[in-house]
PDB file of C-alpha atoms in Angstrom:
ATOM      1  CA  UNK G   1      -6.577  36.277 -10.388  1.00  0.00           C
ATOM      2  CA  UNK G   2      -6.449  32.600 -10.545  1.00  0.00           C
ATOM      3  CA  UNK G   3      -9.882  31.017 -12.121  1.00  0.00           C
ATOM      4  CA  UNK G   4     -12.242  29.168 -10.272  1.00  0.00           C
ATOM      5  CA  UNK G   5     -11.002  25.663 -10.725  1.00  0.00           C
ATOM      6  CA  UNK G   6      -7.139  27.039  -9.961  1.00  0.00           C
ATOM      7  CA  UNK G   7      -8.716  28.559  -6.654  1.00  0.00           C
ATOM      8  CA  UNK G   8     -10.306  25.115  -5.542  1.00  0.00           C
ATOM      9  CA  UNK G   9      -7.790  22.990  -5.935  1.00  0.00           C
ATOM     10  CA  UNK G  10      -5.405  25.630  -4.072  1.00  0.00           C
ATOM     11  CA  UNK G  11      -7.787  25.972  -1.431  1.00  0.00           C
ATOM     12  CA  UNK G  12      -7.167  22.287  -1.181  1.00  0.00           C
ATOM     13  CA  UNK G  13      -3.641  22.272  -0.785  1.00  0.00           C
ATOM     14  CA  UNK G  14      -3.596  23.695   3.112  1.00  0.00           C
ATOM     15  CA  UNK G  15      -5.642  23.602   6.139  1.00  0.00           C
ATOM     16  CA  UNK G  16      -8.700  26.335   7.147  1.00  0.00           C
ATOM     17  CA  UNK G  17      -7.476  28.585   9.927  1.00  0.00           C
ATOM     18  CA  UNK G  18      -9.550  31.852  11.273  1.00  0.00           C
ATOM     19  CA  UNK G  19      -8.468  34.711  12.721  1.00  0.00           C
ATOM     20  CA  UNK G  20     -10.313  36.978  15.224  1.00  0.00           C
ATOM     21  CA  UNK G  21     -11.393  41.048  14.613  1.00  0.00           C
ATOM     22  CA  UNK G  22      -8.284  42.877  14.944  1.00  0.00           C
ATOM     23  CA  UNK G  23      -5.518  39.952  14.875  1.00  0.00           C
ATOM     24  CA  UNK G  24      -2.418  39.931  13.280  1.00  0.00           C
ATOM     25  CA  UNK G  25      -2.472  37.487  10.076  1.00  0.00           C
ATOM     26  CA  UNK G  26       0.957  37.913   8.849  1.00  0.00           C
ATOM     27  CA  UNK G  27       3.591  39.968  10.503  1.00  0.00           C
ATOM     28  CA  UNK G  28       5.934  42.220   9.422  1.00  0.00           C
ATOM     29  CA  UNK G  29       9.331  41.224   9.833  1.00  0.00           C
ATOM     30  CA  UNK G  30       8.651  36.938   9.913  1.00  0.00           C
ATOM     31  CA  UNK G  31       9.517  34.521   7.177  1.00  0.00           C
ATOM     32  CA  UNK G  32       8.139  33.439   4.302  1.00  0.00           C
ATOM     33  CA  UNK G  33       7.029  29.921   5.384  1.00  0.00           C
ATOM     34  CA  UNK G  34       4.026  29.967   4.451  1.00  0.00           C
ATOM     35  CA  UNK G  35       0.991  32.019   2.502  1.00  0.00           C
ATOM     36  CA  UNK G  36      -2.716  32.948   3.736  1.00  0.00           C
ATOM     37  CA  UNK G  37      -5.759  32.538   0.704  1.00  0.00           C
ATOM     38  CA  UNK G  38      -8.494  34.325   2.315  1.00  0.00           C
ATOM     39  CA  UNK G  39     -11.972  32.672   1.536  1.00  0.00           C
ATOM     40  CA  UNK G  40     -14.010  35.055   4.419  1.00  0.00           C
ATOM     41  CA  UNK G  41     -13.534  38.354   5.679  1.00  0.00           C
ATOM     42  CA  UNK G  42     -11.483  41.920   5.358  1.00  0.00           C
ATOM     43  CA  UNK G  43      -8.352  42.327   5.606  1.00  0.00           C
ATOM     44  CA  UNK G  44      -5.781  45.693   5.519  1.00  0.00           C
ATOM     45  CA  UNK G  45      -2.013  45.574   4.623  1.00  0.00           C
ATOM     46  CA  UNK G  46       0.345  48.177   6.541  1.00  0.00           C
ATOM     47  CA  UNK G  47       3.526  48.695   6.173  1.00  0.00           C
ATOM     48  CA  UNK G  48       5.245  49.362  10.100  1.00  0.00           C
ATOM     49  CA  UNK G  49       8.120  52.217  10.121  1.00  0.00           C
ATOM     50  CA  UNK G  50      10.978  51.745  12.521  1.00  0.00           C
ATOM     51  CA  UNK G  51       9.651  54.495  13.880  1.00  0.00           C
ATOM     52  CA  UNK G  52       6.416  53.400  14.655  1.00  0.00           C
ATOM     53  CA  UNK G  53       4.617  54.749  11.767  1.00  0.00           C
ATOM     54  CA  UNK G  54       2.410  52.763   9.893  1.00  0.00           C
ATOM     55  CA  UNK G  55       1.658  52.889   6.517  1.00  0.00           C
ATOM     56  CA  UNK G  56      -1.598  52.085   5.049  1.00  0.00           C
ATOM     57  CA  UNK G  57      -1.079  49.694   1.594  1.00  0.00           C
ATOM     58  CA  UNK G  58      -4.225  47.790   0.447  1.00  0.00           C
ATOM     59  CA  UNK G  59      -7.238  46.053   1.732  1.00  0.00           C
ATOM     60  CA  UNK G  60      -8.134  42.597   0.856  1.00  0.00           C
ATOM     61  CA  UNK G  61     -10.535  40.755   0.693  1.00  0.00           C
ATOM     62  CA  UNK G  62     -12.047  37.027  -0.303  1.00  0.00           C
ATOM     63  CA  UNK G  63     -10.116  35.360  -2.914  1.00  0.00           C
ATOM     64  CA  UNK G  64      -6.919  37.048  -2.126  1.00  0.00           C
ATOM     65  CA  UNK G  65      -3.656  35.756  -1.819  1.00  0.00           C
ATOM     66  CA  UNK G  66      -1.698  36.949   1.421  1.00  0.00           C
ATOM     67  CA  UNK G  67       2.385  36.765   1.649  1.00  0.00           C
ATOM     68  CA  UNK G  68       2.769  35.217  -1.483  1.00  0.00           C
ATOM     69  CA  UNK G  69       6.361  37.409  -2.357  1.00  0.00           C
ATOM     70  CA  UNK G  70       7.794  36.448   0.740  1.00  0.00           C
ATOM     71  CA  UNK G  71       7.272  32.602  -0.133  1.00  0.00           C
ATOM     72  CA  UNK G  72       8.879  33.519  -3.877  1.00  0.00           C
ATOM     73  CA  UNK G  73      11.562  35.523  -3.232  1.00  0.00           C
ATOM     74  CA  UNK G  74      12.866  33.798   0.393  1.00  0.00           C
ATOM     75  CA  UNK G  75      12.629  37.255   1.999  1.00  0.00           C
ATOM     76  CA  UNK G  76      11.270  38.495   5.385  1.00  0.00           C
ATOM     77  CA  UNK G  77       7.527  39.998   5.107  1.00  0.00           C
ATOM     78  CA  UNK G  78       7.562  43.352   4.339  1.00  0.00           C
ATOM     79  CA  UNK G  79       3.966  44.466   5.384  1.00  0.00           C
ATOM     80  CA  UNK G  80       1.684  42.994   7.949  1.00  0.00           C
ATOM     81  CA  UNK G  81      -1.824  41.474   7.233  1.00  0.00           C
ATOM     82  CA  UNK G  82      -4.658  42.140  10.159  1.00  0.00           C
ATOM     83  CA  UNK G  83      -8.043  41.162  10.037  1.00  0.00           C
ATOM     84  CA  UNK G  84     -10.482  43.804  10.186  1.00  0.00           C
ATOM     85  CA  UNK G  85     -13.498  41.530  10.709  1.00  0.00           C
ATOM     86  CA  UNK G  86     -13.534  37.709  11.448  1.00  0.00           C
ATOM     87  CA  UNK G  87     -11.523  36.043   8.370  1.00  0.00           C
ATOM     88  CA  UNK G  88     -11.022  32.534   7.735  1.00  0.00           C
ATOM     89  CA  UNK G  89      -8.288  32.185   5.299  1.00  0.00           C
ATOM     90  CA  UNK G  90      -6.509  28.731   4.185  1.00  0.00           C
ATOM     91  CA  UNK G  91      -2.811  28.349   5.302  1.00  0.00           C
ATOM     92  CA  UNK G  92      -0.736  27.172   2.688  1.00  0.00           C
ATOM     93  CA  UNK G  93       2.928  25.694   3.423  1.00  0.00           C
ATOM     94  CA  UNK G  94       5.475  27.259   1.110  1.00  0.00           C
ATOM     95  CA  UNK G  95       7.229  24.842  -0.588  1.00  0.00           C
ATOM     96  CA  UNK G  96       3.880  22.939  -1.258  1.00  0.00           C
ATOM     97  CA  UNK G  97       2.426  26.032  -2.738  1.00  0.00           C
ATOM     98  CA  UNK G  98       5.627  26.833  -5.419  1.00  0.00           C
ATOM     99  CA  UNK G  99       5.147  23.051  -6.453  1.00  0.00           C
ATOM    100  CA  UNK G 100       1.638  23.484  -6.562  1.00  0.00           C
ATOM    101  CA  UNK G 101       2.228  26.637  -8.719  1.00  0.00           C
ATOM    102  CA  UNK G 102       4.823  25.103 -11.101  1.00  0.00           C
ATOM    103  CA  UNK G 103       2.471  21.880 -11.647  1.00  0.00           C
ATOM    104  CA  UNK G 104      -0.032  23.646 -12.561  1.00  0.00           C
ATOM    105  CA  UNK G 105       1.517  26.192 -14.869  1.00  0.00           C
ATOM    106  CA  UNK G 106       0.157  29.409 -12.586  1.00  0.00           C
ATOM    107  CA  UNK G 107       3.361  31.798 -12.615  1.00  0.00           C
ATOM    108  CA  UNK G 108       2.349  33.622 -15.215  1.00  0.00           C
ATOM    109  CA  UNK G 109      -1.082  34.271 -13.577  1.00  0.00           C
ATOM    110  CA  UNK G 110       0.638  35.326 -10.543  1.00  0.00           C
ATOM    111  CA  UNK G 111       2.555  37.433 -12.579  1.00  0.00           C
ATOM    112  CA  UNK G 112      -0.554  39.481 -14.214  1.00  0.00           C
ATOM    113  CA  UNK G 113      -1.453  39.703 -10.071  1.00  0.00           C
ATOM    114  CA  UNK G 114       1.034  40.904  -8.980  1.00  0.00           C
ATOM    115  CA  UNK G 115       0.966  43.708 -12.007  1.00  0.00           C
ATOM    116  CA  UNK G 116      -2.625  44.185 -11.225  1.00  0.00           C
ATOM    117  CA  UNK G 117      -1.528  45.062  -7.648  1.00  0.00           C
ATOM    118  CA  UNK G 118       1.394  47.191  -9.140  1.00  0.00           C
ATOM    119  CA  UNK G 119      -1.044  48.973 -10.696  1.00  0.00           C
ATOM    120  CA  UNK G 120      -3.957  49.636  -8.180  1.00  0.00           C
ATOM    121  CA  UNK G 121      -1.029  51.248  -5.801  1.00  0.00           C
ATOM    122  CA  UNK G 122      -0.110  53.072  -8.469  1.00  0.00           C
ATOM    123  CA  UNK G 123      -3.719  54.541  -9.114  1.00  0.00           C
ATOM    124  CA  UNK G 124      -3.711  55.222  -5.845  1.00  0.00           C
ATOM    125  CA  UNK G 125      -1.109  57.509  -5.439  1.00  0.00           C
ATOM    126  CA  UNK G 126      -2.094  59.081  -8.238  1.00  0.00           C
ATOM    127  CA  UNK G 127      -5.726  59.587  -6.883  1.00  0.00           C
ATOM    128  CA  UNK G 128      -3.975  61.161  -3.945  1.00  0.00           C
ATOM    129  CA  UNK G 129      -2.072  63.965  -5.498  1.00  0.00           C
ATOM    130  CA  UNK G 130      -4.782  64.822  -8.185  1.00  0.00           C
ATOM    131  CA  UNK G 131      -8.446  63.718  -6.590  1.00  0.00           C
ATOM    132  CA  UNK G 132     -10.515  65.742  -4.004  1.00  0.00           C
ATOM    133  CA  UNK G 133     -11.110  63.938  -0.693  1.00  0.00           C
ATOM    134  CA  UNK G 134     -14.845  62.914  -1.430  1.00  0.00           C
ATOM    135  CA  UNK G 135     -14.261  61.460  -4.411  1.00  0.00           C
ATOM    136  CA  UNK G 136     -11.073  59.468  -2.943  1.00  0.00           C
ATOM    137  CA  UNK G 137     -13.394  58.115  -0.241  1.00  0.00           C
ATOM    138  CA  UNK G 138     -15.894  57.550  -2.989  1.00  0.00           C
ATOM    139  CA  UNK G 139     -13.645  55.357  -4.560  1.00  0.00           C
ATOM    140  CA  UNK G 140     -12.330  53.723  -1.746  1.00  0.00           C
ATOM    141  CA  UNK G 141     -15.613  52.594  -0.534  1.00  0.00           C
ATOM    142  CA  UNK G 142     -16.441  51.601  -4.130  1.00  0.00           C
ATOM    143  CA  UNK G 143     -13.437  48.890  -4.024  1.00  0.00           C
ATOM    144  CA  UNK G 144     -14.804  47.903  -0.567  1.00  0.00           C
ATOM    145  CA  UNK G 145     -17.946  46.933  -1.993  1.00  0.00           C
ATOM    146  CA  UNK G 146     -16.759  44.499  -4.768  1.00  0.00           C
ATOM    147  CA  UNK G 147     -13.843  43.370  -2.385  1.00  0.00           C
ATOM    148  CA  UNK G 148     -16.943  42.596  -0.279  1.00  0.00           C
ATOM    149  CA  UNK G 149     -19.475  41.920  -2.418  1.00  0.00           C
ATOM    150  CA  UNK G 150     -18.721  41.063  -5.653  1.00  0.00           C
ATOM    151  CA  UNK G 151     -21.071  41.225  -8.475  1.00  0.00           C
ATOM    152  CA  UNK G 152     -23.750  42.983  -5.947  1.00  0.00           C
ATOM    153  CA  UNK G 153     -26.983  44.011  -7.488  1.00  0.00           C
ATOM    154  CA  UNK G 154     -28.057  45.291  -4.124  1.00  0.00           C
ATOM    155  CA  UNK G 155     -27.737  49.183  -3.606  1.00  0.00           C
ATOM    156  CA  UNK G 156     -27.685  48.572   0.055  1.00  0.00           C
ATOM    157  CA  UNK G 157     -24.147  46.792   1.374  1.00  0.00           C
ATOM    158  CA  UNK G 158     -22.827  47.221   4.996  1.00  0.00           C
ATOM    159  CA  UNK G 159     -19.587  47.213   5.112  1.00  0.00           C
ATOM    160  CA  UNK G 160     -18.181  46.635   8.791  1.00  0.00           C
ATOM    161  CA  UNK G 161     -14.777  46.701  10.705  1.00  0.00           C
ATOM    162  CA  UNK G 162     -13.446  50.096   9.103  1.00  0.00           C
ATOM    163  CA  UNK G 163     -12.667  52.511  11.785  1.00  0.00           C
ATOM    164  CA  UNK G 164     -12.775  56.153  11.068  1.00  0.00           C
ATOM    165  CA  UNK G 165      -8.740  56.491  11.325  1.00  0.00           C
ATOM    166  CA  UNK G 166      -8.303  53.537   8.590  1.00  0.00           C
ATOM    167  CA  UNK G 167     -10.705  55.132   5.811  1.00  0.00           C
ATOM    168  CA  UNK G 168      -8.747  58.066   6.666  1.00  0.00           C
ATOM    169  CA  UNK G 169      -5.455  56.270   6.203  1.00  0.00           C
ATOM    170  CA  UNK G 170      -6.488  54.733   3.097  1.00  0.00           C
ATOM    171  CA  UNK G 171      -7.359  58.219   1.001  1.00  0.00           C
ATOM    172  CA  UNK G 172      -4.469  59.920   3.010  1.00  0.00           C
ATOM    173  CA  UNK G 173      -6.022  62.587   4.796  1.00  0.00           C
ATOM    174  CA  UNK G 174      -6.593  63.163   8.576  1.00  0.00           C
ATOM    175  CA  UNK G 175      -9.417  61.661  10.354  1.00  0.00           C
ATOM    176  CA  UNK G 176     -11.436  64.948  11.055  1.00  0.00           C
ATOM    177  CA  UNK G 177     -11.174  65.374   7.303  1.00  0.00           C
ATOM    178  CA  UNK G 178     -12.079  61.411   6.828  1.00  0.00           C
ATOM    179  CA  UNK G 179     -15.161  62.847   9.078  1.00  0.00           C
ATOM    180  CA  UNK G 180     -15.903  65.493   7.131  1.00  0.00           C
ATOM    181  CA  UNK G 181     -15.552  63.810   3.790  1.00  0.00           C
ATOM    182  CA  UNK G 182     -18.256  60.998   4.861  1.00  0.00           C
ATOM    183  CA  UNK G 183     -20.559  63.770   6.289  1.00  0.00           C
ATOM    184  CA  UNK G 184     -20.937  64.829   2.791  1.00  0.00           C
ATOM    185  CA  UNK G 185     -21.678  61.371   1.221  1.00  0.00           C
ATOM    186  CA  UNK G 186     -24.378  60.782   4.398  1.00  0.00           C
ATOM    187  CA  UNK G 187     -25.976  64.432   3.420  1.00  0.00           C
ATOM    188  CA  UNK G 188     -26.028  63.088  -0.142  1.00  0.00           C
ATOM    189  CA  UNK G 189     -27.915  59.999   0.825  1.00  0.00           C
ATOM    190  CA  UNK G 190     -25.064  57.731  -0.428  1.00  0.00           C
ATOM    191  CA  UNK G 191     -24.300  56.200   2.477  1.00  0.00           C
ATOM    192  CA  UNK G 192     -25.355  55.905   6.442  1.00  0.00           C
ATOM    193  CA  UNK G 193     -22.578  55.236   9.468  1.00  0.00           C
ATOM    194  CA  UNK G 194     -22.055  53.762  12.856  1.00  0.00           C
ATOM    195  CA  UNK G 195     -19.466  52.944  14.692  1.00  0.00           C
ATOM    196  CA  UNK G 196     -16.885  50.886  12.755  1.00  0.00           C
ATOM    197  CA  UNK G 197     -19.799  50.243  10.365  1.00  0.00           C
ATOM    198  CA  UNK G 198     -20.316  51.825   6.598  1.00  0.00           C
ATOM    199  CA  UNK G 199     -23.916  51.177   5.254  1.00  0.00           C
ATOM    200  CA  UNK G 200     -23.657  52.137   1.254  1.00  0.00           C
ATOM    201  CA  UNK G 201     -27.461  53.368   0.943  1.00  0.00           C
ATOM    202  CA  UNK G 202     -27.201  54.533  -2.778  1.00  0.00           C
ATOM    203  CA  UNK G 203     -24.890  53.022  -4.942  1.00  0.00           C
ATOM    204  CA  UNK G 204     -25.601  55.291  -7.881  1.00  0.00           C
ATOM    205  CA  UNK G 205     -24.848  58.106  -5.495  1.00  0.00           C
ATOM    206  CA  UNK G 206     -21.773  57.004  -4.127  1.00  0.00           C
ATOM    207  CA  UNK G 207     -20.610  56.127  -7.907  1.00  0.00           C
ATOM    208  CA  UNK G 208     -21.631  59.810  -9.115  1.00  0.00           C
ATOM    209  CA  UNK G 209     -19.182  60.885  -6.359  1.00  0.00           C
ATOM    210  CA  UNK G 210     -16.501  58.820  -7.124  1.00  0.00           C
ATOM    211  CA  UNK G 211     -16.372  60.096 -11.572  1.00  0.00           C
ATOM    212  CA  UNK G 212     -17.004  63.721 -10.248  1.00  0.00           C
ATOM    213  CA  UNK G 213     -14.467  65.673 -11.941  1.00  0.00           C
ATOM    214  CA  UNK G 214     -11.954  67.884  -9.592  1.00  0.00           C
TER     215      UNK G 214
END
């Protein structure tokens, strides 16, 4: 992550766009001309198969950068970016950004990023093969929360714009086991639901759930 002062002066560089529920930030497919840094909102990244599958790869959230390889490497997106609640993100040209970057010495924080993200998706696919599906979703709502709400001392956060299909996506199992999975945390008292809304009730709860061994 860049620090604070790094992040304001970025911020600075571009222009404040936002994006409507359920819009396409970045797509698949489009160059790199530019990068998103997302100051408001929640964000997924898929992955779209020629096929039409889609492949769920990360959620972000404030203080994220968004299509920053792309504007590195000079190579079509690979994943998409939609909003999964209102986002206001700061569009940043390319070539402004690497000189932006390179002034300020950054690369090598980008670098420990981009390793960070590395790996997270490597934790992940690890938690898929060796975790049981509560504590998956456990987790996954954990990382919600402090992409969300950072430093919360609140047990109580509501976390809106997930549908039932994408928390299923994101801990790889079907959506009547996604279902299932957060019928067990609501039983526990760890969390309530609505539609496209998660309302953490517990966090001590919902962290028991997530260290529970297999």
């Amino acid at each position: 992550m860049l620090s604070d002062d790094a992040w304001r002066e970025l911020l600075g560089q571009g222009t404040v766009r936002t994006f409507r529920e359920r819009s396409v930030m970045l797509r698949q497919g489009s160059a790199g001309t530019h990068l998103l840094a997302l100051t408001d909102g929640l964000a997924k990244v898929v992955s779209r198969e020629p096929g039409g599958v889609m492949t769920w790869l990360a959620f972000r959230g404030p203080g994220d950068l968004l299509g920053e390889v792309s504007v590195f490497n000079g190579t079509p997106r690979t994943a998409e970016v939609v909003s999964l609640t209102p986002c206001t993100a700061v569009v940043l040209e390319a070539e402004r950004f690497r000189q932006f970057v390179e002034r300020r010495g950054l690369v090598m924080d980008l670098m420990r990023q981009a390793l960070s993200r590395l790996r997270e998706s490597d934790a992940h696919r690890s938690e898929l093969l060796t975790l049981p599906l509560v504590v998956r979703l456990a987790r996954a709502l954990l990382r919600l929360v402090e992409l969300t709400a950072p430093g919360t001392e609140s047990d109580v956060v509501r976390l809106t714009g997930l549908s039932q299909e994408e928390i299923a996506q994101a801990i790889g199992v079907t959506r009547n086991a996604a279902i299932t999975g957060l019928q067990r945390l609501r039983e526990s008292g760890a969390v309530e639901t609505a539609r496209r809304t998660i309302v953490v009730r517990d966090m001590k709860v919902l962290r028991a759930w997530a260290t529970a061994a297999p």
